[in-house]
């Protein structure tokens, strides 16, 4: 939307009308609205960015006509050169709230989840690099009860080669 000397600003607004999608959501289902906003700035070789998203009437946590929820999602991250390689750091948070009836009487109607991550990559050649990354996620409320548990630790090491 706007770009000037290392500064970028953009936004997207989408509408999904489930009544026309053939999904089993009923004629009275409200459309899903999605507003996304992003801004980033590059300072010499360091890039900092911030993203924000708000969703109304989403159905992605379980599907069906009763899985309506609203959410706010934010993301802050940066990357910069370090010791011949590049380091990346990010923090993401997600806050959600059920808007419809729940399949379970004792289900949490809201919750939050955050994820912190750190990655380092080091080039071995023009097309090959090694990397190490780690993330920690924590979920509460409705996010803690999901099938794929929202609270977890992940580490990975690897080699990437581009052909």
Tab-separated table of N, CA and C in Angstrom, residues 7-8 45 49 69 94 146:
chain	number	residue	atom	x	y	z
A	7	UNK	N	10.739	1.683	4.483
A	7	UNK	CA	9.510	1.658	5.293
A	7	UNK	C	8.375	1.126	4.432
A	8	UNK	N	7.655	0.133	4.937
A	8	UNK	CA	6.516	-0.451	4.220
A	8	UNK	C	5.297	-0.485	5.131
A	45	UNK	N	21.029	-3.028	7.911
A	45	UNK	CA	20.796	-4.452	7.644
A	45	UNK	C	19.835	-5.087	8.643
A	49	UNK	N	9.557	-5.590	12.207
A	49	UNK	CA	8.197	-5.567	11.666
A	49	UNK	C	7.147	-5.843	12.731
A	69	UNK	N	-15.986	-17.515	16.605
A	69	UNK	CA	-15.159	-16.808	17.581
A	69	UNK	C	-14.520	-15.602	16.922
A	94	UNK	N	-2.066	-14.326	20.506
A	94	UNK	CA	-3.385	-14.576	19.944
A	94	UNK	C	-4.383	-14.559	21.095
A	146	UNK	N	-7.167	-27.510	23.216
A	146	UNK	CA	-7.160	-27.957	21.825
A	146	UNK	C	-6.480	-29.319	21.706
